[in-house]
Short mmCIF file of C-alpha atoms and ligand atoms in Angstrom, two decimals:
data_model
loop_
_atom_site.label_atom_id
_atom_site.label_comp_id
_atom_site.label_asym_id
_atom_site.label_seq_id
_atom_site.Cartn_x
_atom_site.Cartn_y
_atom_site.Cartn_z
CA UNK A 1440 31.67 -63.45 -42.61
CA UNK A 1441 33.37 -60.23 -44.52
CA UNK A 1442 32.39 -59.18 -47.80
CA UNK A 1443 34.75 -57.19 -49.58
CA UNK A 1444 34.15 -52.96 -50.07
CA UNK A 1445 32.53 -54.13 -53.64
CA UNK A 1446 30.32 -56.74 -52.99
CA UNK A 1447 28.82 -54.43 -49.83
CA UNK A 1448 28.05 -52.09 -52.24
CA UNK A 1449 26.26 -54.09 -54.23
CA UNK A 1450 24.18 -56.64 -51.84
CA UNK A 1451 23.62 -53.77 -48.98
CA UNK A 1452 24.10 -50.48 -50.75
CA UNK A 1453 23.01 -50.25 -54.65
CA UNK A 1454 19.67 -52.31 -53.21
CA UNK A 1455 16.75 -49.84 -52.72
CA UNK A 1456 12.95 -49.89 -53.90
CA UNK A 1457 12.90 -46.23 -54.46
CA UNK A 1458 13.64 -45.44 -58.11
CA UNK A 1459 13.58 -41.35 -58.62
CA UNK A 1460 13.05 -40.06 -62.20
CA UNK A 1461 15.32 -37.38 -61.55
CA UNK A 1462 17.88 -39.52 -61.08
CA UNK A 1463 19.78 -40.10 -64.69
CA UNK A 1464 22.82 -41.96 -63.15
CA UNK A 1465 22.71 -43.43 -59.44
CA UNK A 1466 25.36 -46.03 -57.74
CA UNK A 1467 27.69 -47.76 -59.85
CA UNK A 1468 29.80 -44.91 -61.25
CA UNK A 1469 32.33 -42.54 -60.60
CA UNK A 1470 29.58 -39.89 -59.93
CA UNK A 1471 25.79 -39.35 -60.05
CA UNK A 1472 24.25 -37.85 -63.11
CA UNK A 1473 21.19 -35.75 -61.47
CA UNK A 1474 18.37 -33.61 -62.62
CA UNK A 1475 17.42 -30.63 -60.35
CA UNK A 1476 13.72 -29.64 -61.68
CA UNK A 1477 13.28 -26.38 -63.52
CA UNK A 1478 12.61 -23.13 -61.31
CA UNK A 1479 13.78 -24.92 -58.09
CA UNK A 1480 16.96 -24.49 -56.08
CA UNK A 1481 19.03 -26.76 -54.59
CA UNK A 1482 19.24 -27.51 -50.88
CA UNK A 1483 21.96 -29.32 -49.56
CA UNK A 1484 22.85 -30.48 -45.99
CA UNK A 1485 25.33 -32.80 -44.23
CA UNK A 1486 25.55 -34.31 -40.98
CA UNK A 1487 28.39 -36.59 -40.07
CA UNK A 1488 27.94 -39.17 -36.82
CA UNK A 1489 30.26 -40.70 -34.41
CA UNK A 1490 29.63 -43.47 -32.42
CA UNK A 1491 29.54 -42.34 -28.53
CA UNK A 1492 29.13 -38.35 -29.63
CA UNK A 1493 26.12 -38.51 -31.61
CA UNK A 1494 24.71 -41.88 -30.78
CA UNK A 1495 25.55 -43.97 -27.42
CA UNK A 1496 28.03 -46.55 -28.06
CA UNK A 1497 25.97 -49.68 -28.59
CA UNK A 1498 22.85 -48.57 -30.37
CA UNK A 1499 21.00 -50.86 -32.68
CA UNK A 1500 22.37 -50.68 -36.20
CA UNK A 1501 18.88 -49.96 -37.73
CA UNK A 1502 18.99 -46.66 -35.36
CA UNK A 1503 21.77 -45.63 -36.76
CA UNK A 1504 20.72 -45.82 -40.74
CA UNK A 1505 17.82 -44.01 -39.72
CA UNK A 1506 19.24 -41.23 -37.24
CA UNK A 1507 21.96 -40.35 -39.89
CA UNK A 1508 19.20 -39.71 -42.69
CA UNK A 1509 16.22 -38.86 -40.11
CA UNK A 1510 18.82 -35.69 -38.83
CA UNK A 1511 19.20 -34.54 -42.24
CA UNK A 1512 16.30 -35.01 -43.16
CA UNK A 1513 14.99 -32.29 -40.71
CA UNK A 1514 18.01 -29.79 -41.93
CA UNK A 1515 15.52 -30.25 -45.18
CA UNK A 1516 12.26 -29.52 -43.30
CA UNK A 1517 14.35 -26.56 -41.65
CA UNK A 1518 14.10 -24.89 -45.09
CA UNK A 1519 10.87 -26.11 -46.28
CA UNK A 1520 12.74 -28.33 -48.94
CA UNK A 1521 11.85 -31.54 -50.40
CA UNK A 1522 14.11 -34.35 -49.88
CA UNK A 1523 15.32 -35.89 -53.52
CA UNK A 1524 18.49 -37.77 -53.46
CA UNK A 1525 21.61 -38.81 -50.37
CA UNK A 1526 24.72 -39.86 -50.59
CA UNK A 1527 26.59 -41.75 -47.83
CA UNK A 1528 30.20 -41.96 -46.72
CA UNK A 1529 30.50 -44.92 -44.03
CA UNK A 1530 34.07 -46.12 -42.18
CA UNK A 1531 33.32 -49.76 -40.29
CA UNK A 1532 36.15 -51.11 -38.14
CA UNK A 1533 35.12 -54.31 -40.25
CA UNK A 1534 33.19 -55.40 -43.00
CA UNK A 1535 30.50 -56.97 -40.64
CA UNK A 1536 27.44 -57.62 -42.80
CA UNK A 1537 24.90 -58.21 -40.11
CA UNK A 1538 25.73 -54.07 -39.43
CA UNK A 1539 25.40 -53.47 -43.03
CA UNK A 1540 22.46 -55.18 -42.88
CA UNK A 1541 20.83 -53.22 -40.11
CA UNK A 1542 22.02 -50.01 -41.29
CA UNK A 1543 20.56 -50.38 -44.78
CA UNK A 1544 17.15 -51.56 -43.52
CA UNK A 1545 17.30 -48.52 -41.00
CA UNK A 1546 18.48 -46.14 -43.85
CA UNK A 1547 16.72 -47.47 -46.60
CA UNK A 1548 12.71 -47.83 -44.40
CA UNK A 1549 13.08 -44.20 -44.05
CA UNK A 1550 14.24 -43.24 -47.61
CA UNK A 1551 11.50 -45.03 -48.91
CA UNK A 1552 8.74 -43.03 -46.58
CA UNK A 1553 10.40 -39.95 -48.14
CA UNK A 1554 10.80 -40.81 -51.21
CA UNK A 1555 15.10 -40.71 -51.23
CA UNK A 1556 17.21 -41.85 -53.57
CA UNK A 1557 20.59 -42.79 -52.10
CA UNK A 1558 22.63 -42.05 -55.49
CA UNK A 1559 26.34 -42.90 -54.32
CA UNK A 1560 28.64 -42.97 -51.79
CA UNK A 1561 32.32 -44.25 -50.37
CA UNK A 1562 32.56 -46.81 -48.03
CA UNK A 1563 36.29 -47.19 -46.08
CA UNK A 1564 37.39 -49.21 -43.39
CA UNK A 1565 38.30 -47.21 -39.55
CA UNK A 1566 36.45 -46.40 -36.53
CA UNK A 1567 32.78 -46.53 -36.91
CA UNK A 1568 31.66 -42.97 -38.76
CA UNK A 1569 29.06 -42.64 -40.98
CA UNK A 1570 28.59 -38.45 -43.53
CA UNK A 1571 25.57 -38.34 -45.03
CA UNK A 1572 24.70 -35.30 -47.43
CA UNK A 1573 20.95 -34.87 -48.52
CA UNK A 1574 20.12 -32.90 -51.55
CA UNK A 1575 16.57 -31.80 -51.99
CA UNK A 1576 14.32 -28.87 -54.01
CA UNK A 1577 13.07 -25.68 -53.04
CA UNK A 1578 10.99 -23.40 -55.54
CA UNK A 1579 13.45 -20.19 -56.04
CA UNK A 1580 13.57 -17.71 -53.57
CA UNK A 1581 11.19 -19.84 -51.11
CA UNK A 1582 13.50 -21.48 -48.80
CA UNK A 1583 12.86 -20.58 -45.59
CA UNK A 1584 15.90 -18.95 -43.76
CA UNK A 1585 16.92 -18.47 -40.33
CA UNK A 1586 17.08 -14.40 -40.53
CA UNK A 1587 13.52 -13.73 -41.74
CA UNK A 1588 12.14 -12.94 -38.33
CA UNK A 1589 10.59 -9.73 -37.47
CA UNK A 1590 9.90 -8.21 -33.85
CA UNK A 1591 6.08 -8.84 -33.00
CA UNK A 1592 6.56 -12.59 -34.45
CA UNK A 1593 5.39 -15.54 -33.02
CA UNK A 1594 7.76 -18.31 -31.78
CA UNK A 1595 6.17 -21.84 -32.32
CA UNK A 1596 7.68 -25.68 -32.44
CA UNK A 1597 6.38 -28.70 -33.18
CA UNK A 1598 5.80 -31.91 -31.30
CA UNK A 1599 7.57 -32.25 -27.46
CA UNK A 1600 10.88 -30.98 -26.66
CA UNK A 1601 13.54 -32.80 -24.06
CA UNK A 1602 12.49 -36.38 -24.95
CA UNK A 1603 15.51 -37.62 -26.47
CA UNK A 1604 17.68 -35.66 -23.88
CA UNK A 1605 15.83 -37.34 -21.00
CA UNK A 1606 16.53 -40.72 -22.58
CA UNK A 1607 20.54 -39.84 -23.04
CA UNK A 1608 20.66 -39.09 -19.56
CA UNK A 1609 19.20 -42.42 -18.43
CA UNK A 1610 21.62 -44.35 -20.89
CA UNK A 1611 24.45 -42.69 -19.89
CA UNK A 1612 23.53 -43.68 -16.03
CA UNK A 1613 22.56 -46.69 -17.05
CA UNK A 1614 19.24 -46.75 -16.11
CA UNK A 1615 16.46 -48.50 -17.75
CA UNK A 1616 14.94 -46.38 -20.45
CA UNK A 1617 11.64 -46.97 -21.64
CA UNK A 1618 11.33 -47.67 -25.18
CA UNK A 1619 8.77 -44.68 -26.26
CA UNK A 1620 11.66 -42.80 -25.07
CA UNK A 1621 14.28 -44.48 -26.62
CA UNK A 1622 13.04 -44.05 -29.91
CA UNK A 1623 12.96 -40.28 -29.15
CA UNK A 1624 16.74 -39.90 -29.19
CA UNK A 1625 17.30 -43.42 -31.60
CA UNK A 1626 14.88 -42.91 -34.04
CA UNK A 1627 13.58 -39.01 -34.46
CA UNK A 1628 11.12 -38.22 -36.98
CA UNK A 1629 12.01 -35.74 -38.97
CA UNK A 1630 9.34 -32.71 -39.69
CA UNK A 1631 9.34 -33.21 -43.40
CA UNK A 1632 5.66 -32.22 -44.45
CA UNK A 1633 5.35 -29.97 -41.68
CA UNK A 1634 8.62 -28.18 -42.90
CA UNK A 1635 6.96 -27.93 -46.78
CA UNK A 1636 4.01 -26.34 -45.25
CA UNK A 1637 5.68 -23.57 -43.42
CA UNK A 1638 6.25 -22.29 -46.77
CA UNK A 1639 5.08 -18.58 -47.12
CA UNK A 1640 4.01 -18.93 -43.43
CA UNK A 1641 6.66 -18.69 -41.38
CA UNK A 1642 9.20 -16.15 -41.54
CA UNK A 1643 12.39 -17.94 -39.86
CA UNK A 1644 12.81 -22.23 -39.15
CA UNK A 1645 15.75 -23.82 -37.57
CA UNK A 1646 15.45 -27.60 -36.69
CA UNK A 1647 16.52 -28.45 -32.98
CA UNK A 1648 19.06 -30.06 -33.08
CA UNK A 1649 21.66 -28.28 -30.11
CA UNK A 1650 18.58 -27.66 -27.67
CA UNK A 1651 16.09 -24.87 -27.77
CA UNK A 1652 17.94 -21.90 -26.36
CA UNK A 1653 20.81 -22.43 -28.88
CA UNK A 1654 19.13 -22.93 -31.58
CA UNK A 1655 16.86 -20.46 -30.99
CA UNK A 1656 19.55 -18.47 -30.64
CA UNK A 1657 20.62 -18.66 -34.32
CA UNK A 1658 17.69 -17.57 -35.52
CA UNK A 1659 18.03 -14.20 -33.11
CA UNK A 1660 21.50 -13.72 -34.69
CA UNK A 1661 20.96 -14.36 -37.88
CA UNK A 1662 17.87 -11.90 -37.42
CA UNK A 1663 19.28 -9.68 -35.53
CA UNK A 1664 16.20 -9.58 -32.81
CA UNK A 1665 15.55 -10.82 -29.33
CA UNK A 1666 13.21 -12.92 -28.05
CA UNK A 1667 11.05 -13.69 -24.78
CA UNK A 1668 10.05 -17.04 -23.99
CA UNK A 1669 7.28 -18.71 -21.81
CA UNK A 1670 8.85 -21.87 -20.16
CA UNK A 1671 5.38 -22.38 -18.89
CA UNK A 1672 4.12 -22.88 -21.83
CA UNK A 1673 6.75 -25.61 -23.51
CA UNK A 1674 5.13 -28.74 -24.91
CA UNK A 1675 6.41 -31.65 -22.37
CA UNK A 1676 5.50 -35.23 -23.34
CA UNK A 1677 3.98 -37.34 -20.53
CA UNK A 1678 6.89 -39.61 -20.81
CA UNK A 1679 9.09 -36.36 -20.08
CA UNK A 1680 6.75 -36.59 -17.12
CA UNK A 1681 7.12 -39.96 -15.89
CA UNK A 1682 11.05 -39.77 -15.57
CA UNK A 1683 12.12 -36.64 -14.97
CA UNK A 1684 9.85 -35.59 -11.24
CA UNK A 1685 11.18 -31.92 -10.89
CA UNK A 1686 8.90 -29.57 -13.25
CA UNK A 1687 12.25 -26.90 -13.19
CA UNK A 1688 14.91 -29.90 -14.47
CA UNK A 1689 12.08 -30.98 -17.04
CA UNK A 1690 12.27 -27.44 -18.15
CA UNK A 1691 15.51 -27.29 -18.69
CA UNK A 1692 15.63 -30.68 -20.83
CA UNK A 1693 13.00 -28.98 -22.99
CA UNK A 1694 15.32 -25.39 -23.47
CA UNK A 1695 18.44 -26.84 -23.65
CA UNK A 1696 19.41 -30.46 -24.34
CA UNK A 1697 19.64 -31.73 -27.88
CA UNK A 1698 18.35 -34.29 -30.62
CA UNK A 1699 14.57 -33.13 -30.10
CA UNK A 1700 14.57 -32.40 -34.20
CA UNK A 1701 11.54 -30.61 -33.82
CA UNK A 1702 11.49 -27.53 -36.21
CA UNK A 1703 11.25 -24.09 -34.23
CA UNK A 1704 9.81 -21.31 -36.43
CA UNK A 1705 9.04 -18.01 -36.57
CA UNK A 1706 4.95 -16.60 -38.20
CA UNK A 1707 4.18 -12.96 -38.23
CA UNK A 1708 0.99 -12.34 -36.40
CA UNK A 1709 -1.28 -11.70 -39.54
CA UNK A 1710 0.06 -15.34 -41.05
CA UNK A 1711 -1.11 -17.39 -37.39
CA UNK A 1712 -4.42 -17.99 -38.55
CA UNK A 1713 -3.52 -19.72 -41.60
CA UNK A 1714 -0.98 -21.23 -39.96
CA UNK A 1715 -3.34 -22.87 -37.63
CA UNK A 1716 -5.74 -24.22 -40.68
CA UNK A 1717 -2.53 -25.88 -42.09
CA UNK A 1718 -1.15 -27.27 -39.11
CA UNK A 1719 -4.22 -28.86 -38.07
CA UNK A 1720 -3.22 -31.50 -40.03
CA UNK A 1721 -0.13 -32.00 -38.65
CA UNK A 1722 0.25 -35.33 -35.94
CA UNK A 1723 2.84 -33.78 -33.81
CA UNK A 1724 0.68 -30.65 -33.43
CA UNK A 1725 2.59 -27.18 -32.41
CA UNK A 1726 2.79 -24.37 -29.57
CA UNK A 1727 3.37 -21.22 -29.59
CA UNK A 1728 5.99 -20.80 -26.87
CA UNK A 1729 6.87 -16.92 -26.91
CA UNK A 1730 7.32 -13.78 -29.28
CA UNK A 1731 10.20 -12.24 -31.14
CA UNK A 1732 11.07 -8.76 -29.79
CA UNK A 1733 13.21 -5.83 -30.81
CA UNK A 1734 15.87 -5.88 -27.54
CA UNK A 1735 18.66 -8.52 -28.54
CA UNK A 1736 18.90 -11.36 -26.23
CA UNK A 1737 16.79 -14.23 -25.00
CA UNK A 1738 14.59 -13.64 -21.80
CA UNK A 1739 13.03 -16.80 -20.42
CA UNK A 1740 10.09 -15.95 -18.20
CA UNK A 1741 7.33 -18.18 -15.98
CA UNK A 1742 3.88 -18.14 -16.63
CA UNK A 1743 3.38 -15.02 -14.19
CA UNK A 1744 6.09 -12.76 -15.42
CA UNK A 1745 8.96 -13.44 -13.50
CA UNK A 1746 12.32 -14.52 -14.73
CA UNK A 1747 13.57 -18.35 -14.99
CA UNK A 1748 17.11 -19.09 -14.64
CA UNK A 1749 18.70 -21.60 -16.81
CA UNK A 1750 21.54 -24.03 -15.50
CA UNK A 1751 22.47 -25.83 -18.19
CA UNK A 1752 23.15 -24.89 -21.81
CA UNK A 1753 22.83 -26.27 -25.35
CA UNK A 1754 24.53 -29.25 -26.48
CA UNK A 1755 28.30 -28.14 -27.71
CA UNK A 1756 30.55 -30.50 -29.27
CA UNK A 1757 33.71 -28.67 -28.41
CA UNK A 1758 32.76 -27.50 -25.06
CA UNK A 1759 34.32 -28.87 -21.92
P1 LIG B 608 35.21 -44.53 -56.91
O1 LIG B 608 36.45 -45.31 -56.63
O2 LIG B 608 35.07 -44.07 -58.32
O3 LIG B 608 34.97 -43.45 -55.91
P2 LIG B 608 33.86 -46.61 -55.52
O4 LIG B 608 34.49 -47.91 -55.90
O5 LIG B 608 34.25 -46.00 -54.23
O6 LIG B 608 34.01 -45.58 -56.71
O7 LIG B 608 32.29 -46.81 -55.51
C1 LIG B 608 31.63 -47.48 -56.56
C2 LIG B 608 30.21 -46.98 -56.64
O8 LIG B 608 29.52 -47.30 -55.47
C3 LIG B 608 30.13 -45.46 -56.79
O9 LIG B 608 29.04 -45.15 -57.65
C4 LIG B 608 29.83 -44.99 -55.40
O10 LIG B 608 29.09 -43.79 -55.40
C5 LIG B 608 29.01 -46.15 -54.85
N1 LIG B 608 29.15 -46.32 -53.38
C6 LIG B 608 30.25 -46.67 -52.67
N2 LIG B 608 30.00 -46.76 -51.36
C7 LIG B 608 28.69 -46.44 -51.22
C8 LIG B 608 27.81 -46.32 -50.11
N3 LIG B 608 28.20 -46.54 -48.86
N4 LIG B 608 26.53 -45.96 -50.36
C9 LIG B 608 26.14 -45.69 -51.61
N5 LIG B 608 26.89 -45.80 -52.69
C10 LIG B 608 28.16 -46.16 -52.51
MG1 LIG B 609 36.16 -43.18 -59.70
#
């Protein structure tokens, strides 16, 4: 059955239990009418998703509500931002509400566990894309920036890295993936809380989004610093362990393919202790993986000093 564009809106989109106070005017007009507290400043991502780019062609529809607000979501966490309100542009090939249906529920589970308002949107017919921007708060001056790190730093990230490429990589061959792994890349949790706490702790915070080594590598640019790296030392899931044998290849899925969204951040060395009291809270738990230096570039090194070579490089839309 097809709905028309109006009555999707309305059964699918303008139905969602969270209810923000902030919000003066959400779906149903020509624009929003929102209130960004006093003293705060305004963070605002977007991340646009095509089907067989940024999610294998054929994944669930509840996947993809959540991946499209779980990725921004972490841009959020990236800055140590709270997540307020999204709004959502979607093209379907059709008006196919059993899609709709699956996307909301995806969308909307997630919202709800971060307390996000979706406040508008446009929805079009054409190939299947779906733009969401996310708007959230940060107290002046306290978003946390890529170029804030200092030589002497210490690199950390949260949870495992490589997971989610691992699980591409058996999709795309067609091999069975397991479905701890699965979720990984289809449904990443985004670092919200973990993100807020790095507040006044960390200097520098990039989500991973590209693969370690690249998006590492913005934070060295945007710093203008190098960096040195223990490859030994990256967090590798047991699942990582089960399907990928070589302990070299499994490195490289850690440094360098995408859709971990883990957050990897920056903490001067007199800030580590209190980082560890905070993080001690934190589920996905962290490791310090290396240390910020003066000399630009990125050295990867083994446990015992001597250099790793990388094959493979970070996730690039436009690259051959
Ligand atoms: P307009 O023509 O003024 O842009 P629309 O008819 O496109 O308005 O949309 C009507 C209302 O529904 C607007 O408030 C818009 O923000 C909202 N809306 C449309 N599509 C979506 C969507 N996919 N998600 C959330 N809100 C949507
Ligand atoms: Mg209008």
């Amino acid at each position: 059955m097809s709905l028309t564009e109006f009555q999707l809106i309305n059964k699918y989109f303008a139905r969602q239990r969270i209810r923000r106070g902030d919000v003066v005017l959400g779906i149903g007009d020509d624009a929003a009418l929102l209130r960004v507290p006093p003293g705060m400043e305004l963070a605002v991502a977007i991340d646009a998703m095509v089907e067989g780019h940024h999610f294998p062609q054929g994944t669930d529809p509840f996947s993809i509500g959540h991946k499209v607000l779980a990725v921004n979501l972490s841009d959020m966490a990236a800055m140590g931002a709270e997540p307020a309100w999204a709004t959502l542009a979607i093209a379907l090939p059709n008006a196919e509400e059993s899609f709709v249906a699956g996307f909301t529920e995806g969308l909307f589970s997630l919202a709800h566990r971060f307390g996000v308002e979706l406040v508008g949107g446009d929805t079009v017919r054409g190939p299947l894309m779906v733009v969401l921007q996310m708007h959230g708060f940060v107290q002046a001056g306290k978003g946390i920036k890529r170029s804030g790190a200092f030589p002497g730093d210490a690199i950390y990230v949260t949870g495992t890295l490589g997971d989610a490429g691992a699980a591409l990589q058996q999709i795309l061959k067609h091999e069975t993936c397991s479905d701890v792994l699965r979720q990984r890349l289809d449904r990443p949790e985004p670092r919200v809380q973990e993100g807020i706490g790095l507040r006044g702790i960390a200097s520098a915070a990039i989500d991973i989004s590209d693969g370690l080594v690249a998006d590492l590598g913005h934070i060295l640019d945007a710093s203008g610093v190098g960096a040195t790296l223990d490859v030994d030392a990256l967090p590798l899931s047991s699942h990582l362990h089960e399907v990928v044998i070589d302990p070299v290849k499994r490195m490289e899925y850690a440094l360098a393919s995408g859709d971990d969204y883990e957050l990897c951040f920056c903490v001067s060395p007199h800030r580590e202790s209190t980082l560890r009291a905070v993080a001690h809270e934190w589920q996905c738990g962290i490791t310090r993986i290396g240390t910020i230096d003066s000399e630009a570039g990125l050295r990867l090194k083994r446990h015992d000093g001597s250099p790793f070579k990388l094959q493979a490089h970070g996730f690039d839309h436009f690259a051959e």
